[in-house]
Amino acid sequence: TYHGPGQIVGYPILDLDCFFTDIHRYVRTIEEVSIRTIAHFGLEGKRIEGMSGVWLEANEEKKTRKICAIGIHLSRWVSMHGFALNVNTNLEYFKYIVPCGITDKAVTSIAEELGKPVDPEEVKSEIKKHFIDLFNVEFI
């Protein structure tokens, strides 16, 4: 995987015993945080069955592309690792790896899709808002 400048990387550490003990639900909820976040910028994120992360559908000009990677690990229902949302990411770096081992799809960012840089603080605010809503938590 790749973590670098222009991404917002979040590694929530949650005791899922206090939320729900369902790994798939946890991953889908993290995906939903990203789907709602990018919707704020006019982008329609999708899920692809059997693949974690958030995707944008192919169109006439571009193939299906990943905008948010998700990789989690749990130990005694405590979550580790998390997500990497491409915001203003230099996508050239992805040419040197096979992201998530997937060769038939591309990688994108919010900035790439909008054709302009995006304020990362605005993205963080959206992530926080949707995380609070979907996990029913309070940030302290």
CSV table of N, CA and C in Angstrom, one decimal, residues 4 32-33 35 44 46 59 67 86 89-90 92-93 99 121 130 140:
chain,number,residue,atom,x,y,z
A,4,GLY,N,1.1,8.6,1.9
A,4,GLY,CA,2.0,9.7,1.6
A,4,GLY,C,1.3,11.1,1.6
A,32,GLU,N,-18.5,3.7,4.4
A,32,GLU,CA,-19.6,4.7,4.3
A,32,GLU,C,-19.1,6.1,4.8
A,33,VAL,N,-18.2,6.2,5.8
A,33,VAL,CA,-17.7,7.5,6.1
A,33,VAL,C,-17.0,8.1,4.9
A,35,ILE,N,-17.6,7.4,1.7
A,35,ILE,CA,-18.6,7.6,0.6
A,35,ILE,C,-19.3,8.9,0.9
A,44,GLU,N,-19.5,10.3,-6.4
A,44,GLU,CA,-20.4,9.2,-6.0
A,44,GLU,C,-19.5,8.0,-5.8
A,46,LYS,N,-18.6,4.2,-4.6
A,46,LYS,CA,-19.3,2.9,-4.6
A,46,LYS,C,-18.5,1.8,-3.9
A,59,ASN,N,-16.1,5.4,-16.6
A,59,ASN,CA,-16.9,6.2,-17.5
A,59,ASN,C,-16.2,6.1,-18.9
A,67,ILE,N,-10.5,5.4,-4.7
A,67,ILE,CA,-10.2,6.7,-4.1
A,67,ILE,C,-9.9,6.5,-2.6
A,86,ASN,N,-7.5,9.4,-0.7
A,86,ASN,CA,-6.7,10.2,-1.6
A,86,ASN,C,-7.4,11.5,-1.8
A,89,THR,N,-3.4,13.8,-3.5
A,89,THR,CA,-2.3,12.8,-3.7
A,89,THR,C,-1.7,12.9,-5.0
A,90,ASN,N,-0.3,12.9,-5.1
A,90,ASN,CA,0.4,12.8,-6.3
A,90,ASN,C,0.3,11.3,-6.8
A,92,GLU,N,1.3,9.8,-9.3
A,92,GLU,CA,2.5,9.2,-9.9
A,92,GLU,C,3.1,8.1,-9.1
A,93,TYR,N,3.1,8.2,-7.8
A,93,TYR,CA,3.7,7.2,-6.9
A,93,TYR,C,3.0,5.8,-7.0
A,99,PRO,N,-1.2,-1.2,-6.3
A,99,PRO,CA,-2.0,-0.9,-5.2
A,99,PRO,C,-3.0,-2.0,-4.8
A,121,GLU,N,-8.4,20.4,5.3
A,121,GLU,CA,-9.2,20.7,6.5
A,121,GLU,C,-10.7,20.5,6.3
A,130,HIS,N,-19.0,12.6,9.7
A,130,HIS,CA,-19.6,11.3,9.3
A,130,HIS,C,-19.2,10.2,10.2
A,140,ILE,N,-13.3,13.6,21.8
A,140,ILE,CA,-12.9,14.4,23.0
A,140,ILE,C,-11.4,14.7,22.9
